[in-house]
XYZ file of C-alpha atoms in Angstrom:
626
model
C -33.866 2.099 -4.648
C -33.350 2.205 -8.509
C -35.978 -0.180 -10.230
C -33.388 -1.731 -12.631
C -34.889 -3.140 -16.029
C -32.183 -4.761 -18.165
C -33.845 -4.314 -21.233
C -33.475 -0.478 -20.943
C -29.808 -0.734 -21.476
C -27.598 -1.515 -24.254
C -25.226 -4.377 -24.654
C -22.731 -2.305 -26.289
C -19.452 -0.620 -24.518
C -19.476 2.345 -22.648
C -19.713 4.706 -19.686
C -22.408 4.404 -16.915
C -23.320 7.343 -14.536
C -24.949 6.330 -10.990
C -26.997 9.236 -9.313
C -28.465 9.948 -5.877
C -31.340 11.408 -5.113
C -30.476 14.749 -5.663
C -29.131 13.959 -8.897
C -25.567 13.992 -7.770
C -23.431 11.547 -9.406
C -22.205 8.941 -6.719
C -19.936 6.507 -8.998
C -18.849 6.464 -12.450
C -18.139 3.233 -14.357
C -17.189 1.590 -17.647
C -18.385 -1.753 -19.307
C -17.919 -3.716 -22.475
C -21.356 -4.719 -22.146
C -23.259 -2.185 -20.358
C -26.215 -4.659 -19.573
C -24.400 -7.206 -18.041
C -22.310 -4.945 -15.873
C -25.175 -2.939 -14.697
C -27.074 -6.206 -13.944
C -24.580 -7.490 -11.441
C -25.234 -4.381 -9.216
C -28.887 -5.512 -8.763
C -28.825 -9.071 -8.612
C -29.129 -9.176 -4.955
C -26.574 -8.112 -2.021
C -25.142 -11.401 -1.534
C -21.770 -10.993 -3.020
C -21.596 -7.293 -2.783
C -18.748 -5.559 -0.868
C -19.507 -3.012 2.287
C -18.589 -0.246 -0.420
C -20.940 -1.457 -3.146
C -23.829 -2.797 -1.014
C -23.794 1.060 0.475
C -23.629 2.447 -3.152
C -26.710 0.196 -4.504
C -28.622 1.585 -1.822
C -28.291 5.030 -2.660
C -29.023 4.914 -6.575
C -32.101 6.715 -7.749
C -31.109 7.011 -11.503
C -28.503 5.316 -13.765
C -27.220 7.245 -17.458
C -25.398 5.756 -19.657
C -22.855 7.306 -22.435
C -22.120 4.595 -25.239
C -18.388 4.574 -26.715
C -16.935 2.749 -30.004
C -14.549 0.939 -27.924
C -13.251 0.008 -24.450
C -10.442 2.046 -24.884
C -12.686 5.257 -25.523
C -14.975 4.020 -22.734
C -11.699 3.888 -20.136
C -10.875 7.343 -21.274
C -14.328 8.815 -20.849
C -14.383 7.148 -17.469
C -11.183 8.757 -16.147
C -12.313 12.352 -17.614
C -15.578 11.905 -15.624
C -13.880 10.816 -12.503
C -11.683 13.970 -12.523
C -14.550 16.050 -13.164
C -16.870 14.921 -10.787
C -14.839 13.188 -8.120
C -17.771 10.868 -7.538
C -17.642 9.639 -3.834
C -17.668 5.709 -4.391
C -14.803 6.058 -7.233
C -11.143 5.869 -7.088
C -9.734 9.626 -7.447
C -6.158 10.417 -7.151
C -6.420 13.219 -4.777
C -2.893 14.171 -5.566
C -3.678 15.111 -9.369
C -0.535 17.337 -10.159
C 2.243 16.380 -12.438
C 5.637 15.413 -10.713
C 9.119 17.417 -11.187
C 11.232 16.478 -14.003
C 14.567 18.269 -15.100
C 14.702 19.393 -18.332
C 17.866 19.868 -20.685
C 16.598 22.186 -23.904
C 19.724 21.209 -26.079
C 18.209 23.585 -28.791
C 19.450 26.708 -26.841
C 23.395 27.621 -27.307
C 23.795 27.328 -23.762
C 21.507 24.924 -22.360
C 20.191 24.826 -18.740
C 18.917 22.310 -16.428
C 15.389 23.586 -15.503
C 12.461 22.176 -13.378
C 8.969 21.443 -15.501
C 5.995 19.536 -14.744
C 5.004 18.992 -18.521
C 6.593 16.814 -21.054
C 6.647 18.312 -24.532
C 7.667 16.992 -28.007
C 10.188 19.709 -28.297
C 13.670 17.828 -28.417
C 14.632 18.656 -24.796
C 15.607 16.018 -22.898
C 13.807 14.967 -19.559
C 14.959 13.309 -16.383
C 12.889 12.223 -13.604
C 10.420 12.428 -12.375
C 10.614 13.507 -8.566
C 7.724 13.080 -6.261
C 8.993 15.459 -3.572
C 9.870 18.960 -4.784
C 11.944 19.384 -2.031
C 14.194 16.276 -3.138
C 14.538 17.435 -6.552
C 15.658 20.785 -5.285
C 18.106 19.306 -3.246
C 19.194 16.748 -6.322
C 19.396 19.986 -8.539
C 21.480 22.003 -6.037
C 23.977 19.200 -6.066
C 24.495 18.851 -9.854
C 24.644 22.651 -9.884
C 27.829 22.107 -7.668
C 29.185 19.429 -9.766
C 28.319 21.056 -13.280
C 28.836 24.838 -13.961
C 25.838 25.170 -16.190
C 24.059 28.390 -16.149
C 21.062 28.794 -13.691
C 19.227 31.890 -15.017
C 16.532 32.028 -17.672
C 16.820 33.010 -20.999
C 15.385 36.670 -20.487
C 18.067 37.188 -17.938
C 20.899 35.432 -20.284
C 20.134 37.937 -22.886
C 20.503 41.510 -20.687
C 23.075 40.726 -18.244
C 26.147 42.754 -18.462
C 28.336 41.124 -15.911
C 28.642 37.556 -14.001
C 26.090 36.458 -11.180
C 27.453 35.186 -7.990
C 27.269 31.728 -9.322
C 30.379 32.351 -11.563
C 32.514 33.543 -8.678
C 31.793 30.765 -6.484
C 32.716 28.376 -9.700
C 29.009 27.204 -10.326
C 28.470 28.847 -13.574
C 30.869 29.376 -16.691
C 28.931 32.872 -17.421
C 27.945 32.345 -20.962
C 25.850 35.743 -20.392
C 28.953 37.613 -20.737
C 30.795 35.015 -23.367
C 33.276 34.195 -20.745
C 33.358 30.465 -22.219
C 33.251 29.402 -25.778
C 29.930 27.451 -27.123
C 32.144 24.351 -27.804
C 33.642 24.123 -24.136
C 30.013 24.951 -22.857
C 28.148 22.044 -24.781
C 31.116 19.375 -23.899
C 29.750 20.098 -20.353
C 26.163 19.811 -21.274
C 26.751 16.270 -22.998
C 28.660 15.405 -19.514
C 25.477 16.347 -17.529
C 23.083 14.497 -20.051
C 25.655 11.220 -19.734
C 25.648 11.516 -16.126
C 21.922 11.730 -15.675
C 21.211 9.115 -18.272
C 23.329 6.383 -16.246
C 26.452 6.607 -17.843
C 28.406 8.066 -14.558
C 30.791 5.460 -14.835
C 31.984 6.933 -18.398
C 31.763 10.354 -16.991
C 34.125 9.556 -13.987
C 36.378 7.810 -15.810
C 36.881 10.531 -18.214
C 37.320 13.254 -15.268
C 39.621 10.796 -13.714
C 41.700 10.790 -16.931
C 41.664 14.752 -17.262
C 42.879 15.037 -13.786
C 45.841 12.848 -14.075
C 46.655 14.737 -17.407
C 46.420 17.928 -15.900
C 48.713 16.995 -12.908
C 51.406 15.430 -15.467
C 51.706 18.852 -16.974
C 51.907 20.697 -13.636
C 48.608 22.562 -13.983
C 47.925 21.639 -10.119
C 45.099 24.535 -10.176
C 43.431 22.478 -12.863
C 43.925 19.373 -11.353
C 42.483 20.337 -7.932
C 39.445 21.530 -9.596
C 39.083 18.322 -11.493
C 39.627 16.310 -8.330
C 36.946 18.241 -6.331
C 34.284 17.648 -9.533
C 35.173 13.931 -9.128
C 34.552 13.807 -5.252
C 31.152 15.593 -5.963
C 30.015 13.105 -8.725
C 31.002 9.966 -6.793
C 28.950 11.306 -3.795
C 26.075 11.963 -5.886
C 26.297 8.467 -7.573
C 26.730 6.654 -4.203
C 23.149 8.248 -3.347
C 21.138 6.345 -6.009
C 20.458 2.633 -5.767
C 21.132 0.363 -9.125
C 18.196 -2.240 -9.259
C 18.972 -3.324 -13.105
C 22.388 -4.252 -14.644
C 20.709 -2.852 -18.090
C 20.628 1.239 -18.451
C 17.122 1.224 -19.240
C 14.052 3.564 -17.952
C 10.956 1.939 -16.755
C 8.358 2.206 -14.388
C 7.063 -0.715 -11.908
C 3.627 -0.693 -10.507
C 1.823 -3.275 -8.284
C -1.019 -3.036 -5.927
C -2.285 -5.182 -3.001
C -5.408 -6.005 -1.334
C -5.764 -5.808 2.236
C -8.921 -5.898 4.741
C -9.253 -2.312 4.468
C -8.866 -1.517 0.618
C -6.238 -1.455 -2.084
C -2.533 -0.092 -1.759
C -0.558 0.725 -5.043
C 2.957 1.707 -5.433
C 4.676 2.898 -8.758
C 8.591 2.864 -8.857
C 10.479 4.781 -10.964
C 13.357 3.388 -12.733
C 15.664 5.648 -14.662
C 18.748 4.020 -16.343
C 18.570 1.106 -14.128
C 18.546 3.330 -10.985
C 15.720 3.635 -8.471
C 15.067 6.953 -8.361
C 11.784 7.673 -6.645
C 8.413 6.251 -5.951
C 4.508 7.022 -5.393
C 2.346 5.300 -3.410
C -1.604 5.435 -3.148
C -4.240 3.916 -0.960
C -7.825 3.396 -1.879
C -10.252 2.426 1.320
C -13.092 0.156 1.119
C -11.808 -1.846 -2.218
C -12.058 -5.293 -2.008
C -10.430 -8.180 -3.796
C -13.112 -8.611 -6.650
C -12.557 -4.595 -7.422
C -8.832 -4.411 -7.109
C -7.964 -5.018 -10.526
C -10.196 -2.377 -11.963
C -9.095 0.117 -9.027
C -5.668 -0.409 -10.091
C -6.123 0.339 -13.872
C -8.326 3.304 -13.286
C -5.712 4.714 -11.048
C -3.040 4.186 -13.682
C -5.065 5.883 -16.333
C -5.414 8.869 -13.952
C -1.752 8.716 -12.771
C -0.315 9.046 -16.545
C -1.639 11.964 -17.934
C -0.757 13.343 -21.492
C 1.900 15.760 -19.991
C 3.266 13.240 -17.797
C 6.732 11.342 -18.320
C 6.121 8.179 -19.596
C 8.674 5.623 -19.915
C 8.716 3.074 -22.820
C 8.016 0.126 -20.546
C 6.149 -0.250 -17.417
C 6.082 -3.522 -15.473
C 2.840 -4.581 -14.140
C 1.547 -7.858 -12.458
C -0.151 -10.376 -14.996
C -3.835 -9.458 -13.550
C -3.036 -5.943 -15.283
C -1.133 -7.035 -18.348
C -2.712 -7.160 -21.896
C -2.458 -10.006 -24.248
C -1.507 -7.692 -26.674
C -0.122 -3.892 -26.507
C 1.115 -1.487 -28.860
C 4.713 -2.856 -29.746
C 4.516 -5.511 -27.390
C 3.000 -8.897 -26.935
C 2.875 -9.948 -23.307
C 3.312 -13.584 -22.078
C 0.176 -15.153 -20.815
C -3.150 -16.149 -21.945
C -5.561 -13.964 -23.507
C -8.260 -11.848 -21.262
C -11.585 -13.325 -20.629
C -14.508 -11.439 -20.001
C -16.734 -12.141 -16.791
C -20.404 -12.481 -16.244
C -20.469 -8.807 -15.709
C -19.084 -7.696 -18.906
C -15.938 -6.452 -17.691
C -12.832 -8.294 -18.782
C -10.232 -9.396 -15.909
C -8.166 -6.453 -16.596
C -8.078 -3.122 -18.853
C -4.357 -4.221 -19.766
C -4.734 -3.712 -23.839
C -6.517 -0.530 -23.672
C -4.277 0.912 -20.833
C -1.320 0.146 -23.024
C -3.019 1.960 -26.203
C -3.795 4.866 -23.848
C -0.410 5.009 -22.739
C 1.247 4.648 -26.058
C -1.085 7.563 -27.352
C -0.088 9.777 -24.369
C 3.839 9.003 -24.522
C 3.822 9.488 -28.583
C 5.580 6.069 -28.926
C 5.319 2.588 -28.264
C 4.781 1.470 -24.477
C 5.863 -2.135 -23.389
C 3.246 -2.903 -20.971
C 3.541 -6.372 -19.446
C 4.589 -8.606 -16.373
C 7.996 -8.797 -15.534
C 10.872 -10.554 -17.283
C 13.754 -12.031 -15.669
C 14.933 -11.902 -11.831
C 15.687 -8.264 -11.515
C 12.282 -7.284 -12.879
C 10.543 -10.003 -10.600
C 12.362 -8.681 -7.532
C 11.206 -5.153 -8.538
C 7.711 -5.804 -8.884
C 7.643 -7.515 -5.583
C 9.538 -4.328 -3.915
C 6.519 -2.393 -5.498
C 4.311 -4.823 -3.720
C 5.974 -4.255 -0.658
C 5.803 -0.957 -0.612
C 1.996 -0.688 -1.627
C 1.393 -2.962 1.492
C 3.181 -0.613 3.703
C 1.382 2.348 2.187
C -1.847 0.541 3.145
C -0.856 -0.256 6.295
C 0.185 3.359 7.307
C -2.734 4.620 5.848
C -4.996 2.693 7.749
C -2.947 3.573 11.079
C -3.358 7.123 10.212
C -7.057 6.479 9.691
C -7.394 4.816 13.012
C -5.755 7.562 14.955
C -7.960 9.955 13.237
C -11.099 7.959 13.979
C -10.361 7.995 17.723
C -11.791 11.270 18.619
C -14.660 10.862 16.630
C -15.417 7.410 18.420
C -14.638 8.933 21.721
C -17.670 11.614 21.168
C -19.990 8.662 20.172
C -19.376 7.035 23.532
C -19.571 10.274 25.292
C -15.918 10.191 26.626
C -13.536 13.052 26.705
C -10.468 10.524 24.900
C -10.500 6.982 23.848
C -6.701 5.611 24.038
C -6.984 2.399 25.782
C -9.767 -0.229 24.309
C -10.012 -3.863 25.449
C -12.166 -6.272 24.076
C -13.233 -9.572 25.093
C -14.781 -12.889 23.373
C -15.694 -16.623 24.493
C -14.819 -19.562 22.907
C -15.361 -23.268 23.500
C -16.035 -26.175 21.691
C -19.718 -27.641 22.698
C -18.840 -26.456 26.328
C -15.453 -27.816 26.297
C -12.035 -26.091 26.548
C -13.453 -22.714 27.712
C -11.363 -19.800 26.917
C -12.004 -15.926 27.095
C -9.587 -14.239 25.309
C -8.961 -10.374 25.671
C -6.936 -8.404 23.270
C -5.715 -4.479 23.690
C -5.509 -1.591 21.423
C -3.613 1.562 22.501
C -3.677 4.393 20.093
C -5.691 2.470 17.271
C -2.833 -0.116 17.213
C -2.969 -3.654 18.592
C -0.753 -4.049 21.792
C -0.034 -7.759 21.643
C 1.917 -7.848 25.349
C -1.328 -7.042 27.085
C -3.324 -9.756 25.345
C -4.566 -12.562 27.946
C -6.219 -15.409 27.804
C -8.364 -16.943 30.681
C -9.168 -20.706 31.371
C -12.118 -21.469 33.617
C -12.010 -25.206 34.049
C -15.309 -24.983 36.468
C -17.337 -24.111 33.655
C -16.392 -27.229 31.370
C -19.702 -28.538 29.961
C -21.953 -25.677 30.979
C -21.643 -23.855 27.290
C -22.798 -20.629 29.207
C -21.391 -17.740 27.699
C -22.889 -15.249 29.967
C -21.215 -16.888 33.007
C -17.722 -17.163 31.234
C -18.198 -13.537 30.482
C -19.251 -12.904 34.371
C -16.516 -14.973 35.525
C -13.887 -12.881 33.241
C -15.309 -9.575 34.415
C -14.567 -10.493 38.070
C -11.253 -11.677 37.307
C -10.751 -8.350 35.163
C -11.664 -6.398 38.080
C -9.261 -7.998 40.622
C -6.444 -7.443 38.258
C -6.874 -3.784 38.730
C -5.255 -0.716 36.385
C -4.441 0.153 33.877
C -8.201 0.230 33.274
C -9.210 0.667 29.697
C -11.303 3.516 28.464
C -13.582 1.286 26.768
C -14.225 -2.389 27.138
C -15.792 -3.693 23.865
C -17.837 -7.291 24.245
C -18.035 -9.361 21.459
C -22.043 -10.002 21.812
C -25.306 -8.378 22.343
C -27.497 -6.831 24.929
C -27.172 -10.037 27.334
C -23.475 -10.514 27.041
C -23.350 -6.527 27.860
C -25.338 -6.857 31.022
C -23.550 -9.939 32.146
C -20.314 -7.964 32.258
C -21.742 -4.951 33.756
C -23.314 -6.802 36.590
C -20.109 -8.564 37.269
C -17.926 -5.514 37.375
C -20.409 -3.890 39.565
C -20.427 -6.760 42.059
C -16.658 -6.942 41.889
C -16.526 -3.211 42.713
C -15.442 -1.926 39.531
C -18.606 -0.339 38.141
C -18.018 2.719 36.397
C -14.210 2.379 36.297
C -14.359 2.398 32.520
C -17.075 2.748 29.590
C -18.548 -0.660 28.249
C -19.935 -1.541 24.742
C -21.174 -4.526 23.046
C -20.929 -5.258 18.982
C -23.631 -7.658 17.710
C -24.988 -8.924 14.506
C -28.020 -6.848 13.483
C -31.189 -8.118 12.317
C -30.404 -6.884 8.543
C -26.850 -8.371 8.742
C -25.433 -9.537 5.399
C -22.413 -11.011 4.424
C -20.478 -7.890 4.474
C -21.255 -7.055 7.677
C -22.998 -3.877 7.383
C -25.579 -4.579 9.680
C -23.361 -4.839 12.774
C -24.758 -2.794 15.616
C -23.135 -1.321 18.990
C -24.873 -1.600 22.352
C -23.937 0.578 25.311
C -25.611 0.123 29.011
C -28.904 1.911 29.670
C -29.684 2.732 25.654
C -32.469 0.666 23.993
C -31.433 1.267 20.606
C -27.818 0.749 19.081
C -25.512 3.738 18.747
C -26.164 6.039 15.537
C -22.966 4.678 13.574
C -23.404 4.738 9.852
C -22.733 1.275 8.135
C -19.357 1.485 6.597
C -18.019 4.654 8.535
C -14.323 4.484 9.829
C -15.965 4.425 13.444
C -17.738 1.216 12.934
C -15.190 -0.553 10.582
C -12.431 0.104 13.430
C -14.745 -1.428 16.065
C -15.138 -4.415 13.513
C -11.702 -4.700 13.254
C -11.206 -4.876 17.258
C -13.908 -7.282 17.458
C -12.571 -9.637 14.694
C -8.964 -9.485 16.088
C -10.442 -10.622 19.653
C -12.459 -13.354 17.838
C -9.551 -14.867 16.308
C -7.369 -14.421 19.267
C -9.631 -16.464 21.463
C -10.584 -19.238 18.846
C -6.773 -19.417 18.499
C -6.284 -19.905 22.389
C -9.180 -22.287 22.577
C -7.707 -24.369 19.638
C -4.001 -24.603 21.136
C -5.404 -25.461 24.431
C -7.532 -28.213 23.083
C -4.455 -29.707 20.575
C -2.180 -29.536 23.967
C -5.036 -31.438 25.857
C -5.187 -34.019 23.085
C -1.541 -34.411 22.727
C -1.221 -34.765 26.608
C -3.962 -37.313 26.418
C -2.278 -39.549 23.675
C 0.993 -39.250 25.397
C -0.467 -40.313 28.746
C -1.751 -43.592 27.242
C 1.910 -44.618 26.461
C 3.202 -47.343 28.723
C 5.626 -45.912 31.417
C 4.298 -42.114 30.697
C 2.920 -40.134 33.372
C 1.952 -36.293 33.882
C 5.340 -35.243 34.555
C 6.964 -37.061 31.385
C 4.114 -36.202 29.145
C 4.598 -32.210 30.123
C 8.641 -32.585 29.311
C 7.929 -34.019 25.874
C 5.109 -31.358 25.191
C 7.392 -28.381 26.006
C 10.345 -30.278 24.032
C 8.456 -31.219 21.073
C 5.201 -29.520 20.842
C 3.696 -32.586 18.493
C 3.167 -36.090 18.177
C 4.893 -36.063 14.728
C 8.131 -34.304 16.586
C 8.349 -36.941 19.150
C 7.902 -39.715 16.472
C 10.456 -38.175 14.301
C 13.034 -37.845 17.220
C 15.397 -40.325 17.691
C 16.062 -42.266 21.005
C 19.004 -39.706 21.764
C 17.050 -36.655 21.249
C 14.097 -37.855 23.511
C 16.850 -38.711 26.365
C 18.303 -35.285 25.709
C 15.571 -33.012 25.617
C 13.066 -34.574 27.886
C 15.463 -35.716 30.342
C 15.007 -39.610 30.137
C 17.302 -42.182 30.871
C 18.628 -44.284 27.911
C 16.383 -47.288 28.452
C 13.277 -45.190 28.841
C 14.075 -43.413 26.065
C 14.458 -46.473 23.712
C 11.080 -47.939 24.970
C 9.280 -44.507 24.306
C 10.610 -44.202 20.816
C 9.164 -47.779 20.259
C 5.924 -46.867 21.470
C 5.601 -43.806 19.492
C 6.299 -45.515 16.243
C 3.339 -47.680 17.116
C 1.140 -44.582 17.871
C -1.433 -43.613 15.027
C -1.305 -39.918 13.844
């Protein structure tokens, strides 16, 4: 492990490169105060996430590069991440620019072309589209509606007769001067108006022209305009209006899950939701989420990207001030690590430079923008959930190999919960194809074990019941506990005649376990040492998730049983209430508070009591504490 000496590092802003034993760059970070930021890594592991603890354990050397400002540090960090793609950094794997429509109005006969780069050349750009297939479909629809040329400049200047597009009514054939420039430019203006959101204006204009053509008995022209009107309406209906203002903006939000950080960017063009892009960064925890999201946005908005004049972000990413914009909220405060609560000001400045104009970066203003930010957050959560599910499906074959199994589809996990030996419950959860199957969850009660506090005996009793219930058998039964718990379950299954029907394993807290749970180990029968699952590996993280699920389930069932027992005991103490009436009241109301709030008529109706009995019970409940 690296021997960190604080005095060897400056207190100025800059970038630090953490390297492994062979000189390979493991992580690139930036800080306002390099000494303070680096010190936070080496003060101890108590507050580290799984990823950070694993990183610190591998650091062999640290190099720093000084910068004049935090903005320069953020730019340099992004450049180095892109160049070296360190293992522990947030790196956008999709590093290409997205497709845009380009309308070069400097040409005498402009066309709607595809591009991935934005240049300051006076052309109009529309997009972006994250899917090339979706962009091409839209382009084809627009080509049917607006008869602009499809060919390039070289073909335009050398063609001597019209192409097929002209004969099917999708090109005015400027290559052979079949249309005058004024008529063609009028169509170009109509295309631009349509793409910039003024579709209602264009539709109204075409409707009027169609009616005029019909009045002068030019039915062929009226039919052409009718078809054009129908095609434009069909195109407009495919877009969702999300803003009453015809503005361009991006909306970015992130969400933190147990497995990492999800990020979503919505593209709103002229008040319509055009497209979206989502990302997921595994292993990032809440304390690192803001920095990870900021780093991802710097990589996402490249110099050649289309950057709108407004980018809506959550308050944690918003700056106090930005180029041409002052955001609502309090100034950013630097924390003990030398980092600010966000990189908003530096990010806004970088985006403005890359756009070549002001960028209003800040939190949502008004109900519409707040709803869009909520939509981005929901998409970020969904992206994280889908990424986790996909990763868990991918991890099962590897995990099956670790247990020596041909396949691993159904996993059952078991845990014991009680309070000082009372209310013993054994919970069992089921995962199939990497996902919870809640319909197969079970909770087992063992009244005969009350007061014993014997987890081994509870697990053995569960194993006997599980063997008696028969198939479907799991591929793996995971026990929350150590070698002793595992042996108790294995012995009981053998005695019940189900020994060897499925694989067994237990998950326990290792000797070096810290708050981040990196020390969890997996035991299997007949093996002294735990399985060689790397701390923080997808396989171990998946088993930890299964363990956490059964742990929460068994505790929840034990608490619910304890609450029900307490309720029944309290109600049974009331005069005139026996076990049968107490059970009816519990099933009808579920809590003492609900019973006390009920009127005598409600008590009589829902619990099947007589009027006098209900009135007497209502009086008794009113005097009951709680």
